[in-house]
Amino acid sequence: MGLQISASSCLLILAVAAAASAAAAVAPPAKPDTALIQKVCRATKYYGLCLSTLKSDPSSSRADPRGLASISLAAALANATSASSFLSSLALGASCGGSCGDPALSRLLLDCADKYGLAGDALRASALDVAAEAYDYAYVHAMAAEDYPSACRDAFRRSPAGTAYPPELARREDGLKRICDVVLGIIEFLGS
């Protein structure tokens, strides 16, 4: 007894196979939309930093411009949070007493940790504003975040002892200001 296939069954099998083959040919694996990322990054002051920041997040390939703003805000927030933690740990080392401490330096470092914490708060507010499509407010909050590190540098300048501004802190200040500039450029792009 042989296997008998009717003509309609044969046609059905061929149609399903052809449809599966056509679907595979029509739907290639999704490729990142780098054109949008490049277009958004051209609106920023630091194109290379913008590209590397956005491309480092796998969700950027599927993000719209508002999503790209959120990614850059998250990177800026991580930067501010890291700087605040770094300064807090330095302050604890500077205030350990005895031969390892300098109370004036400890106060300056804690003040700076607070400034970077406030920068983080401003970036969180900016992210909420972007989500609400309140781009003017988002811009103002991101500008405030960018300015907080300057208040830290000014505190060092005003210190009576003339305490030197730590090079690592200068590097972190520059990093936060640059990523905030990227955020500001993307927010401007959103508002245009």
Short mmCIF file of N, CA and C in Angstrom, two decimals, residues 6 12 18 21 35 71 80-81 84 86 90 94 97 102 108 113 122 135-136 149 160 166-167 176 178 183 189:
data_model
loop_
_atom_site.label_atom_id
_atom_site.label_comp_id
_atom_site.label_asym_id
_atom_site.label_seq_id
_atom_site.Cartn_x
_atom_site.Cartn_y
_atom_site.Cartn_z
N SER A 6 -3.16 13.56 -2.72
CA SER A 6 -4.06 14.13 -3.72
C SER A 6 -3.41 15.38 -4.32
N LEU A 12 -1.20 22.40 -1.71
CA LEU A 12 -1.16 23.04 -0.40
C LEU A 12 0.25 23.01 0.18
N ALA A 18 6.38 27.61 -0.45
CA ALA A 18 6.68 28.83 -1.18
C ALA A 18 6.48 30.06 -0.30
N SER A 21 9.32 30.30 2.17
CA SER A 21 10.53 30.74 1.47
C SER A 21 10.46 32.24 1.16
N ALA A 35 21.29 55.48 10.46
CA ALA A 35 21.03 56.78 9.81
C ALA A 35 20.36 57.74 10.78
N ILE A 71 18.25 57.51 26.18
CA ILE A 71 19.51 56.77 26.30
C ILE A 71 20.64 57.71 26.70
N ALA A 80 27.00 61.30 36.36
CA ALA A 80 26.83 62.15 37.55
C ALA A 80 26.83 61.30 38.82
N THR A 81 26.15 60.17 38.78
CA THR A 81 26.07 59.29 39.94
C THR A 81 27.44 58.73 40.29
N SER A 84 29.53 61.48 41.90
CA SER A 84 29.08 61.74 43.26
C SER A 84 29.60 60.66 44.22
N PHE A 86 32.22 58.71 43.76
CA PHE A 86 33.68 58.87 43.81
C PHE A 86 34.06 59.95 44.81
N LEU A 90 36.13 59.73 48.37
CA LEU A 90 37.32 60.56 48.62
C LEU A 90 37.16 61.36 49.90
N ALA A 94 39.47 61.52 53.19
CA ALA A 94 40.06 62.78 53.63
C ALA A 94 39.68 63.12 55.06
N GLY A 97 40.68 61.22 59.82
CA GLY A 97 41.35 61.65 61.05
C GLY A 97 42.83 61.32 61.05
N ASP A 102 42.17 65.68 56.00
CA ASP A 102 42.16 67.12 55.87
C ASP A 102 40.69 67.54 55.92
N LEU A 108 35.02 70.19 51.18
CA LEU A 108 34.94 70.53 49.75
C LEU A 108 34.46 69.34 48.93
N ALA A 113 30.31 66.34 46.00
CA ALA A 113 29.47 65.14 45.86
C ALA A 113 28.01 65.55 45.82
N ALA A 122 18.68 66.74 38.46
CA ALA A 122 18.27 67.54 37.30
C ALA A 122 18.13 66.66 36.06
N TYR A 135 9.89 69.68 26.13
CA TYR A 135 11.29 69.80 25.76
C TYR A 135 11.95 71.07 26.30
N ASP A 136 11.20 72.16 26.46
CA ASP A 136 11.79 73.37 27.04
C ASP A 136 12.24 73.11 28.47
N PRO A 149 28.80 70.93 37.99
CA PRO A 149 30.24 70.72 38.18
C PRO A 149 31.03 72.03 38.26
N PRO A 160 39.65 78.98 51.33
CA PRO A 160 40.67 79.84 51.92
C PRO A 160 42.08 79.23 51.85
N PRO A 166 41.49 68.59 42.20
CA PRO A 166 42.06 67.30 41.81
C PRO A 166 41.91 67.02 40.31
N PRO A 167 42.98 66.57 39.67
CA PRO A 167 42.91 66.27 38.22
C PRO A 167 41.80 65.27 37.87
N LEU A 176 31.15 64.98 32.37
CA LEU A 176 29.72 65.27 32.58
C LEU A 176 29.27 66.42 31.69
N ARG A 178 30.43 67.29 28.80
CA ARG A 178 30.34 66.84 27.41
C ARG A 178 29.09 66.00 27.15
N VAL A 183 23.24 65.61 25.39
CA VAL A 183 21.83 65.59 25.78
C VAL A 183 21.13 66.86 25.27
N PHE A 189 17.12 68.90 19.03
CA PHE A 189 16.66 68.17 17.85
C PHE A 189 15.19 67.78 18.02
#
